[in-house]
């Protein structure tokens, strides 16, 4: 079958290839990325899916950078098939499953923490990370939902209450475009957000757009003093914490919940050598500062990728009913060719995708 394969690290042009002769998985031959065992030997149920569309995310770039192998590289190593979320048609069901049937249109997500195996004509997925997809949602939209929209819904429903004034840091990426909408759906009364994409953010319900290239939100003290934010949600990290939240700015009330979807667009994780110690040390340090310093926000880490029962079904319902819109970066959907997949990865690596980055694998008829 055709598959987008990562043969090495970092260099998109030399190490990403759409190969024509990659082995097609079946339930008898597919290998689990975490254990390296045949999926048929595992307790959980799997499906073989003919893929229609595949979405990528920062996790795909993290693995391709080669500094997170300790956690993310599949047991069988490189080369691996890249891609993390799909929409497709079920071709094979295993006998541990009683819900999915051959011919169902579904969405499915990778098994955390290994974003692999999806950008191919056929893929093997776990039923626990899959859901039936209404035929009215096009595959190029549906494939964006299992990680990014699901995480956005988790964060908004977990932390935002009716009437809240919310500050969202990073509104225009894969998660931010869903999260802006979910924050408003939760009944937030006011949403300020950092982004360079004013028109897009406005269309998603953002009330006050803060272009971080020309304004630092933590310096807007005269505008926001006396109008406290109830929640801050940070998808970016970096100086938002060091120069912003930790600085004692009057923009934030003392001990306001500061919810950070880790690692954040502005953070590169390095798990090689001393890198892992420095990442864990910085997280621990932040927890301590947040706990002990009287004017520091209350730092919280949500479980973005949790899938409570029925979660994916509800996300699909939000899109089907028109409550939530899917935003694709206008450079896509990308073609399922070496040039197309490389362009998609370059855009995701740029950290300036506006909406989701999607590769169309086959026509959705
Ligand atoms: N822990 C979890 O469960 C979980 C789940 C999902 C995602 N995540 C993480 O959440 C983060 C966001 O994911 P994503 O898919 O939304 O990433 P993404 O699509 O790559 O985000 C790109 C966006 O980031 C914006 N951006 C870049 N620098 C910025 C800055 N300094 N200030 C404000 N915005 C900035 C860009 O907007 P401009 O072009 O306007 O600059 C761009 O639209 C990533 O780190 C991801 O790994 C975690």
Coordinates of C-alpha atoms and ligand atoms in Angstrom, one line a residue:
X1 CA 0.0 0.0 0.0
X2 CA 1.0 3.7 -0.1
X3 CA 2.2 5.1 3.2
X4 CA 4.0 8.3 4.4
X5 CA 7.1 7.0 6.0
X6 CA 9.6 8.8 8.3
X7 CA 13.0 7.2 7.6
X8 CA 15.1 9.5 9.8
X9 CA 14.8 12.7 11.8
X10 CA 14.5 16.5 11.3
X11 CA 15.1 16.8 7.6
X12 CA 11.7 16.7 5.9
X13 CA 13.1 16.6 2.3
X14 CA 15.4 13.6 2.9
X15 CA 13.5 11.7 5.6
X16 CA 9.8 11.8 4.6
X17 CA 8.7 9.7 1.6
X18 CA 5.4 8.4 0.4
X19 CA 6.3 4.8 -0.4
X20 CA 4.2 2.7 -2.7
X21 CA 5.2 -0.8 -1.4
X22 CA 4.7 -0.5 2.4
X23 CA 3.1 -3.7 3.9
X24 CA -0.7 -3.3 4.3
X25 CA -1.7 -4.1 7.9
X26 CA -4.3 -6.8 8.6
X27 CA -5.6 -7.9 12.1
X28 CA -3.3 -10.9 11.8
X29 CA -0.1 -9.0 10.9
X30 CA -0.4 -5.5 12.5
X31 CA 2.1 -4.7 15.3
X32 CA 1.3 -2.7 18.3
X33 CA 3.6 0.4 18.5
X34 CA 3.9 0.4 22.3
X35 CA 4.7 -3.3 23.0
X36 CA 6.0 -4.5 19.6
X37 CA 3.6 -7.4 19.9
X38 CA 1.0 -8.6 17.3
X39 CA -2.2 -6.7 18.0
X40 CA -4.0 -10.1 17.9
X41 CA -2.2 -11.0 21.1
X42 CA -3.5 -8.0 23.0
X43 CA -6.6 -7.7 25.1
X44 CA -7.9 -4.5 23.4
X45 CA -9.9 -4.7 20.2
X46 CA -8.6 -3.3 16.9
X47 CA -9.9 -2.3 13.5
X48 CA -8.4 -2.1 10.0
X49 CA -9.4 1.1 8.4
X50 CA -9.2 2.3 4.8
X51 CA -8.0 5.9 5.4
X52 CA -9.8 8.8 3.7
X53 CA -8.0 11.7 5.5
X54 CA -5.3 12.1 8.1
X55 CA -4.6 15.1 10.3
X56 CA -1.3 15.9 11.8
X57 CA -0.4 17.8 15.0
X58 CA 2.6 19.1 17.0
X59 CA 3.2 15.6 18.4
X60 CA 4.1 14.3 14.8
X61 CA 6.7 17.0 14.6
X62 CA 8.0 16.3 18.1
X63 CA 8.6 12.7 17.2
X64 CA 10.2 13.6 13.8
X65 CA 12.6 16.0 15.6
X66 CA 14.1 12.9 17.2
X67 CA 14.4 14.3 20.7
X68 CA 11.5 12.4 22.3
X69 CA 12.3 8.9 21.2
X70 CA 12.3 7.7 24.8
X71 CA 8.6 8.2 25.0
X72 CA 7.3 8.5 21.5
X73 CA 9.3 6.2 19.1
X74 CA 7.4 3.0 18.4
X75 CA 9.0 -0.2 19.8
X76 CA 10.0 -1.2 16.3
X77 CA 11.9 2.1 15.7
X78 CA 12.4 3.8 12.4
X79 CA 11.2 3.8 9.7
X80 CA 7.6 4.3 10.9
X81 CA 4.4 5.5 9.2
X82 CA 3.7 9.0 10.4
X83 CA 0.3 10.6 11.2
X84 CA -1.9 10.7 14.3
X85 CA -5.6 11.1 13.5
X86 CA -7.8 9.8 10.8
X87 CA -11.2 9.4 9.3
X88 CA -11.8 6.3 7.2
X89 CA -13.9 3.2 6.5
X90 CA -13.8 0.0 8.6
X91 CA -12.5 -2.9 6.5
X92 CA -11.8 -5.5 9.2
X93 CA -13.2 -5.9 12.7
X94 CA -11.8 -8.2 15.4
X95 CA -14.0 -10.6 17.4
X96 CA -13.3 -8.7 20.7
X97 CA -15.4 -5.8 19.3
X98 CA -19.2 -5.7 19.2
X99 CA -19.8 -2.1 18.2
X100 CA -18.1 -1.4 14.9
X101 CA -19.0 -3.1 11.6
X102 CA -17.3 -3.4 8.3
X103 CA -18.3 -0.4 6.1
X104 CA -18.7 2.0 9.1
X105 CA -17.2 5.5 8.6
X106 CA -15.2 6.3 11.7
X107 CA -12.7 8.7 13.2
X108 CA -9.8 7.3 15.2
X109 CA -6.9 8.6 17.2
X110 CA -3.3 7.3 17.8
X111 CA -2.5 5.5 21.0
X112 CA -0.8 8.0 23.2
X113 CA 2.1 8.8 23.4
X114 CA 3.0 7.5 19.9
X115 CA 1.6 9.5 17.1
X116 CA 2.2 6.9 14.4
X117 CA 0.7 4.6 11.8
X118 CA -2.1 6.7 10.4
X119 CA -0.9 8.5 7.2
X120 CA -1.4 5.5 4.9
X121 CA -4.0 3.9 2.7
X122 CA -4.8 1.4 5.5
X123 CA -4.3 1.7 9.2
X124 CA -4.8 -0.4 12.3
X125 CA -6.5 1.5 15.2
X126 CA -7.8 0.7 18.7
X127 CA -11.6 0.7 19.1
X128 CA -11.2 2.5 22.4
X129 CA -9.9 5.6 20.5
X130 CA -12.4 5.3 17.6
X131 CA -16.0 6.4 17.0
X132 CA -18.6 6.1 14.3
X133 CA -18.8 9.3 12.2
X134 CA -22.0 10.7 10.6
X135 CA -21.8 10.6 6.8
X136 CA -22.6 14.3 6.6
X137 CA -19.2 15.3 8.1
X138 CA -16.6 15.3 5.3
X139 CA -13.6 13.1 6.1
X140 CA -11.2 16.1 5.7
X141 CA -13.1 17.7 8.6
X142 CA -13.8 14.6 10.7
X143 CA -10.1 13.6 10.8
X144 CA -9.3 16.7 12.8
X145 CA -11.6 15.9 15.7
X146 CA -10.2 12.9 17.7
X147 CA -7.3 14.8 19.3
X148 CA -7.6 18.5 18.8
X149 CA -11.4 19.1 19.1
X150 CA -11.6 16.4 21.8
X151 CA -8.9 18.1 23.9
X152 CA -10.4 21.5 23.4
X153 CA -13.8 20.2 24.6
X154 CA -12.1 18.6 27.6
X155 CA -10.3 21.8 28.6
X156 CA -13.4 24.1 28.1
X157 CA -15.8 21.8 29.9
X158 CA -13.3 21.0 32.7
X159 CA -12.4 24.6 33.5
X160 CA -14.8 27.2 32.1
X161 CA -18.1 28.1 33.7
X162 CA -21.0 30.3 32.6
X163 CA -20.2 34.0 32.9
X164 CA -16.4 33.5 33.1
X165 CA -14.1 36.1 31.6
X166 CA -11.3 34.0 29.9
X167 CA -7.9 34.8 28.5
X168 CA -6.8 32.3 25.9
X169 CA -3.1 32.3 24.8
X170 CA -2.8 31.0 21.2
X171 CA -6.3 31.0 19.6
X172 CA -5.5 30.2 16.0
X173 CA -3.9 26.8 15.9
X174 CA -5.3 23.3 15.7
X175 CA -6.5 23.3 19.3
X176 CA -7.1 27.0 19.7
X177 CA -9.6 27.3 16.9
X178 CA -11.8 24.6 18.6
X179 CA -11.1 25.9 22.1
X180 CA -12.2 29.5 21.3
X181 CA -15.6 28.1 20.2
X182 CA -15.9 25.7 23.1
X183 CA -15.1 28.4 25.6
X184 CA -18.0 30.5 24.2
X185 CA -20.3 27.5 24.1
X186 CA -19.6 27.0 27.9
X187 CA -21.1 30.4 28.3
X188 CA -18.0 32.5 28.9
X189 CA -19.1 36.2 29.0
X190 CA -15.8 37.6 27.6
X191 CA -12.9 36.0 25.7
X192 CA -9.6 37.7 25.1
X193 CA -7.1 35.8 23.0
X194 CA -3.5 36.2 21.7
X195 CA -3.2 35.6 17.9
X196 CA -2.0 37.2 14.7
X197 CA -5.2 36.2 12.9
X198 CA -7.7 38.8 13.9
X199 CA -10.4 38.0 11.3
X200 CA -10.3 34.3 12.1
X201 CA -10.4 34.8 15.8
X202 CA -13.3 37.2 15.5
X203 CA -15.2 34.6 13.5
X204 CA -14.6 32.1 16.3
X205 CA -16.2 34.4 19.0
X206 CA -13.1 36.1 20.4
X207 CA -14.1 39.5 21.9
X208 CA -10.7 41.1 22.4
X209 CA -7.9 40.2 20.0
X210 CA -4.4 40.7 21.4
X211 CA -1.8 40.6 18.6
X212 CA 1.2 39.4 20.6
X213 CA 3.6 40.9 18.0
X214 CA 2.6 44.4 19.1
X215 CA 1.0 44.0 22.5
X216 CA 2.1 42.0 25.6
X217 CA -1.1 41.0 27.4
X218 CA 0.5 41.3 30.8
X219 CA 1.2 45.0 30.1
X220 CA -2.5 45.8 29.5
X221 CA -3.0 46.7 33.1
X222 CA -5.1 49.8 32.6
X223 CA -7.4 48.0 30.3
X224 CA -8.0 44.9 32.5
X225 CA -7.5 46.2 36.0
X226 CA -10.8 45.9 37.8
X227 CA -12.1 43.5 35.2
X228 CA -10.5 40.3 36.4
X229 CA -10.1 37.2 34.3
X230 CA -11.6 34.1 35.9
X231 CA -9.5 31.6 33.9
X232 CA -6.3 31.7 31.8
X233 CA -5.8 28.9 29.2
X234 CA -2.3 28.7 27.8
X235 CA -1.6 26.7 24.6
X236 CA 1.8 28.5 24.0
X237 CA 3.9 28.5 27.2
X238 CA 7.3 30.3 27.0
X239 CA 7.2 34.0 28.0
X240 CA 3.5 33.9 28.7
X241 CA 4.5 32.3 32.0
X242 CA 7.9 33.7 32.6
X243 CA 7.2 37.4 31.6
X244 CA 3.4 37.3 32.1
X245 CA 1.9 35.1 34.7
X246 CA 4.9 35.0 37.1
X247 CA 5.5 38.7 36.9
X248 CA 2.7 39.7 39.3
X249 CA 0.9 41.6 36.5
X250 CA -2.3 43.3 37.7
X251 CA -4.0 41.9 34.5
X252 CA -4.5 38.7 36.5
X253 CA -6.2 38.4 39.9
X254 CA -4.1 36.6 42.5
X255 CA -4.3 32.8 42.3
X256 CA -6.4 32.8 39.1
X257 CA -6.5 29.3 37.6
X258 CA -3.8 29.1 34.8
X259 CA -4.6 26.0 32.7
X260 CA -1.7 24.9 30.5
X261 CA -2.0 22.3 27.8
X262 CA 1.5 21.0 27.9
X263 CA 4.0 21.3 26.4
X264 CA 2.7 24.4 24.5
X265 CA 3.5 25.6 21.0
X266 CA 6.5 27.5 22.2
X267 CA 8.2 24.6 24.0
X268 CA 10.5 22.0 22.4
X269 CA 10.8 18.9 24.6
X270 CA 14.3 17.4 24.6
X271 CA 14.4 13.9 26.3
X272 CA 18.0 13.3 25.3
X273 CA 20.9 13.6 27.8
X274 CA 20.3 16.1 30.5
X275 CA 17.3 17.5 28.6
X276 CA 14.7 15.3 30.3
X277 CA 16.0 16.5 33.7
X278 CA 15.7 20.2 32.7
X279 CA 12.2 19.7 31.4
X280 CA 11.0 17.9 34.5
X281 CA 12.9 20.4 36.7
X282 CA 11.1 23.3 35.0
X283 CA 7.7 21.7 35.5
X284 CA 8.4 21.0 39.1
X285 CA 9.8 24.5 39.7
X286 CA 6.6 25.9 38.2
X287 CA 4.4 23.8 40.4
X288 CA 6.4 25.0 43.5
X289 CA 6.4 28.7 42.5
X290 CA 2.7 28.5 41.7
X291 CA 1.9 27.0 45.1
X292 CA 4.1 29.2 47.2
X293 CA 4.2 32.6 45.6
X294 CA 1.2 34.7 46.8
X295 CA 0.6 36.6 43.5
X296 CA 1.4 33.7 41.1
X297 CA -1.6 32.1 39.3
X298 CA -2.7 28.6 40.3
X299 CA -1.1 26.4 37.6
X300 CA -3.1 23.5 36.4
X301 CA -2.4 20.8 33.8
X302 CA -5.5 19.3 32.1
X303 CA -5.8 15.7 30.8
X304 CA -6.4 16.9 27.2
X305 CA -6.4 13.6 25.5
X306 CA -8.6 11.8 28.0
X307 CA -11.6 10.2 26.3
X308 CA -14.4 9.8 28.8
X309 CA -17.2 7.5 27.6
X310 CA -19.1 9.1 24.7
X311 CA -16.7 12.0 24.4
X312 CA -15.9 11.5 20.7
X313 CA -19.6 11.0 19.9
X314 CA -20.4 14.4 21.6
X315 CA -17.6 16.1 19.7
X316 CA -19.0 14.7 16.4
X317 CA -22.5 15.8 17.5
X318 CA -21.2 19.4 18.1
X319 CA -19.8 19.5 14.5
X320 CA -22.8 17.8 12.9
X321 CA -25.2 20.2 14.5
X322 CA -23.2 23.2 13.4
X323 CA -22.4 24.3 17.0
X324 CA -18.7 23.9 16.3
X325 CA -16.9 24.7 13.0
X326 CA -13.8 22.9 11.7
X327 CA -11.0 25.3 10.6
X328 CA -8.4 23.9 8.1
X329 CA -5.3 25.8 7.3
X330 CA -6.0 27.3 3.9
X331 CA -2.8 25.8 2.4
X332 CA -4.4 22.3 2.7
X333 CA -5.8 19.8 2.4
X334 CA -2.5 18.5 1.2
X335 CA -2.0 15.8 -1.4
X336 CA -1.0 12.3 -0.5
X337 CA 2.4 12.5 -2.3
X338 CA 5.9 13.0 -0.9
X339 CA 5.7 16.7 -1.8
X340 CA 2.3 17.1 -0.2
X341 CA 3.2 15.3 3.0
X342 CA 6.4 17.2 3.3
X343 CA 4.6 20.5 2.8
X344 CA 2.1 19.6 5.5
X345 CA 4.9 18.7 7.9
X346 CA 6.7 21.9 7.2
X347 CA 3.6 23.9 7.9
X348 CA 3.0 22.1 11.2
X349 CA 6.7 22.5 12.1
X350 CA 6.4 26.3 11.5
X351 CA 4.2 26.7 14.6
X352 CA 2.0 29.0 12.5
X353 CA -0.6 26.7 11.1
X354 CA -4.0 28.4 11.2
X355 CA -6.4 25.6 12.0
X356 CA -5.7 22.0 11.4
X357 CA -3.2 20.5 8.9
X358 CA -4.8 17.7 6.8
X359 CA -3.7 15.3 4.2
X360 CA -6.4 13.9 1.9
X361 CA -5.6 10.2 1.3
X362 CA -8.7 9.1 -0.8
X363 CA -11.9 10.6 -2.0
X364 CA -14.8 10.6 0.5
X365 CA -17.7 9.3 -1.6
Ligands
LIG1 N1 -1.5 17.7 26.7 C1 -2.5 17.4 25.8 O1 -3.4 16.6 26.1 C2 -2.5 18.1 24.5 C3 -3.5 17.8 23.5 C4 -3.5 18.5 22.3 C5 -2.5 19.5 22.1 N2 -1.5 19.7 23.0 C6 -0.5 20.7 22.9 O2 -1.1 21.9 22.8 C7 -0.3 22.8 22.0 C8 -1.2 23.5 21.0 O3 -1.5 22.5 20.0 P1 -2.0 22.9 18.5 O4 -2.3 21.7 17.8 O5 -3.0 24.0 18.7 O6 -0.7 23.6 17.9 P2 -0.5 24.3 16.5 O7 -1.6 24.1 15.7 O8 0.9 24.0 16.0 O9 -0.5 25.9 17.0 C9 -0.1 26.8 16.0 C10 -0.6 28.1 16.4 O10 0.2 28.6 17.5 C11 0.1 30.0 17.4 N3 1.2 30.7 18.0 C12 2.5 30.4 17.8 N4 3.3 31.2 18.6 C13 2.4 32.0 19.4 C14 2.5 32.9 20.4 N5 3.7 33.3 20.8 N6 1.4 33.5 20.9 C15 0.2 33.1 20.5 N7 0.0 32.1 19.5 C16 1.1 31.6 19.0 C17 0.1 30.3 15.9 O11 -0.6 31.5 15.7 P3 0.0 32.7 14.9 O12 0.3 32.3 13.5 O13 -1.1 33.7 15.0 O14 1.2 33.1 15.7 C18 -0.6 29.1 15.3 O15 -1.9 29.4 14.9 C19 0.8 22.0 21.5 O16 2.0 22.1 22.3 C20 0.3 20.6 21.6 O17 1.3 19.6 21.7 C21 -1.5 19.0 24.2

